[in-house]
Coordinates of C-alpha atoms in Angstrom, one line a residue:
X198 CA 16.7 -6.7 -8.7
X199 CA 13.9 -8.9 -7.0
X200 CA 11.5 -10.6 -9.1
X201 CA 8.6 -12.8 -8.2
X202 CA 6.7 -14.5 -10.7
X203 CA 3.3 -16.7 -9.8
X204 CA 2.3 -20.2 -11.1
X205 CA -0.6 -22.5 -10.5
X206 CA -3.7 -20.7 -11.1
X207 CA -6.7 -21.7 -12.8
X208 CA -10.0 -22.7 -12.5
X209 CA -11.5 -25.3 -9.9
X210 CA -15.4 -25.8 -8.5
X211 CA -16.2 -24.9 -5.3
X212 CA -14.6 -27.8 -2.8
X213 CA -11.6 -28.8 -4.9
X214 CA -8.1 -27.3 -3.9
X215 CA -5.6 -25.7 -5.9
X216 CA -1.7 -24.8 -5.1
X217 CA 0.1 -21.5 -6.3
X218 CA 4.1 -21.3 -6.6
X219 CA 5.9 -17.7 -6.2
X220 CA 9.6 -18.3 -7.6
X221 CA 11.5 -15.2 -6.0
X222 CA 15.1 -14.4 -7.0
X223 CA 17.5 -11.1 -6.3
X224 CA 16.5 -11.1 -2.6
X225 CA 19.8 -10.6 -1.5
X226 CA 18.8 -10.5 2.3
X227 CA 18.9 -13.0 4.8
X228 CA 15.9 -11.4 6.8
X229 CA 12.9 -11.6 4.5
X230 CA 9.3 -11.7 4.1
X231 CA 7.1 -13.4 1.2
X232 CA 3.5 -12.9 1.6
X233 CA 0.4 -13.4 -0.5
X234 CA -2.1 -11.3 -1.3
X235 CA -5.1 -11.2 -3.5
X236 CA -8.0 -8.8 -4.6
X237 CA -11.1 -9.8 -6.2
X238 CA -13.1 -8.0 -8.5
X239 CA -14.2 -4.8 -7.1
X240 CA -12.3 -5.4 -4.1
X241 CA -9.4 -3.8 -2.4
X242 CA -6.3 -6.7 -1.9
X243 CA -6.1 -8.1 1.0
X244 CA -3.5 -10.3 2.8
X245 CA -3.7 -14.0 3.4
X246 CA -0.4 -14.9 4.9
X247 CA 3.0 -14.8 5.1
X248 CA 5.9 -16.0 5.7
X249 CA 10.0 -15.0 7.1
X250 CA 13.2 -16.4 6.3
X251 CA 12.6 -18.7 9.0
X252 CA 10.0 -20.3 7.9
X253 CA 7.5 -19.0 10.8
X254 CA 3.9 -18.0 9.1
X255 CA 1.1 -15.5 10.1
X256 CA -1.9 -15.6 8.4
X257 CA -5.1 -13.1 8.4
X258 CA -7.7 -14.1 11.0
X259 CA -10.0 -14.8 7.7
X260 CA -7.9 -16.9 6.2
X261 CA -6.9 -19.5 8.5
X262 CA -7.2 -22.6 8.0
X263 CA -7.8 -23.3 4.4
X264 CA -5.1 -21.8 3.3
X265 CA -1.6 -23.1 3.9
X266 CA 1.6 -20.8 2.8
X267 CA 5.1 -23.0 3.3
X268 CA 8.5 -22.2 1.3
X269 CA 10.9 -24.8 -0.3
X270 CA 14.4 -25.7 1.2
X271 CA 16.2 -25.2 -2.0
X272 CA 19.1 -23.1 -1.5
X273 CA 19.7 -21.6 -5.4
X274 CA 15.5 -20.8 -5.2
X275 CA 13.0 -19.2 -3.3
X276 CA 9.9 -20.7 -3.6
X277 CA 7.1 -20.1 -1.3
X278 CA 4.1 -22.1 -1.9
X279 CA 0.2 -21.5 -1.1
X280 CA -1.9 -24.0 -1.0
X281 CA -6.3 -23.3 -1.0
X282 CA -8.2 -26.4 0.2
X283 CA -12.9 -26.3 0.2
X284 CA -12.2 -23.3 -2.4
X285 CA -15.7 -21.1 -2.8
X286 CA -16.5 -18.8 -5.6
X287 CA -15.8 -15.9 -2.9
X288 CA -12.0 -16.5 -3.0
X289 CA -11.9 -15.7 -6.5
X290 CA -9.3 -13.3 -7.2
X291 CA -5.9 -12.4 -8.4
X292 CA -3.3 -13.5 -6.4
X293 CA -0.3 -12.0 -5.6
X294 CA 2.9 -13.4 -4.2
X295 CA 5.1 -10.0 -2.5
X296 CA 8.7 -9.6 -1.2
X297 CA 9.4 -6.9 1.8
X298 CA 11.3 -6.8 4.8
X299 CA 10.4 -7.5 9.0
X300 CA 9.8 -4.7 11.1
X301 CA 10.9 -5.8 14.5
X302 CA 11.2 -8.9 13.5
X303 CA 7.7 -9.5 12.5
X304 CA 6.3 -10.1 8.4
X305 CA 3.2 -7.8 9.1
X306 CA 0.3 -8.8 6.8
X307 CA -0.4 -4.7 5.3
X308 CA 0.8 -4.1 1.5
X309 CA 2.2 -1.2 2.3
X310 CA 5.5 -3.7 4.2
X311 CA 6.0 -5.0 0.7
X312 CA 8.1 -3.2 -2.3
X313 CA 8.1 -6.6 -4.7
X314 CA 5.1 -7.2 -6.2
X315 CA 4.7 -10.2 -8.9
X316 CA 2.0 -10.2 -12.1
X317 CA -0.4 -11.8 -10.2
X318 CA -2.2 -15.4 -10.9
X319 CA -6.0 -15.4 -11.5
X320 CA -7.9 -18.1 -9.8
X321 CA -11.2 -18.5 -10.4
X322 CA -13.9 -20.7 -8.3
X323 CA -16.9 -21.6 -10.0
X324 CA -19.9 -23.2 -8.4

């Protein structure tokens, strides 16, 4: 059974930089994808990147370049990191770390390619 569980949120004022964990286990397959997500309040969630067994990353066109997603090398964990850098109150939200599989080859950033879903991790910017 896959689970995903998210660490590292909190709150931090507008410019500072924060760093969220996702520890996965019961992924079983060698071809996988860990993406985040998040959804603010009254918002639908959205993607911000992702990332394959591989290590290679796409992120959302919005999201690039202040945020960062990389995974550990640990072979007994999965880890797969985010870090936020010049956070604004905007990217307040719940964030969620989610487990799916490629489609020809590719970790497509839409919810709907992800079955694993963790709790989420609230993060809140203030200004």
């Amino acid at each position: 059974q896959v689970q995903l569980v998210e660490s590292g949120g909190g709150s931090v004022q507008a410019g500072g930089s924060l760093g969220l964990s996702c520890t996965a286990s019961g992924i079983t397959d060698s071809r996988y994808c860990i993406a985040w997500f998040r959804q603010g309040p009254g918002r639908e969630r959205g993607a911000i990147a992702s990332i394959d067994n591989g290590g290679r990353t796409k992120y959302a066109d919005s999201m690039k370049g202040r945020f960062t997603i990389s995974k550990g090398n640990a072979k007994s964990t999965l880890n797969v990191y985010l870090q936020m850098s010049s956070l604004v109150p905007g990217d307040t939200a719940i964030y969620y770390c989610a487990a799916g599989k490629p489609l020809f080859g590719e970790c497509y950033l839409h919810r709907t390619r992800y079955n694993h879903w963790g709790q989420g991790t609230q993060v809140t910017v203030s200004s």
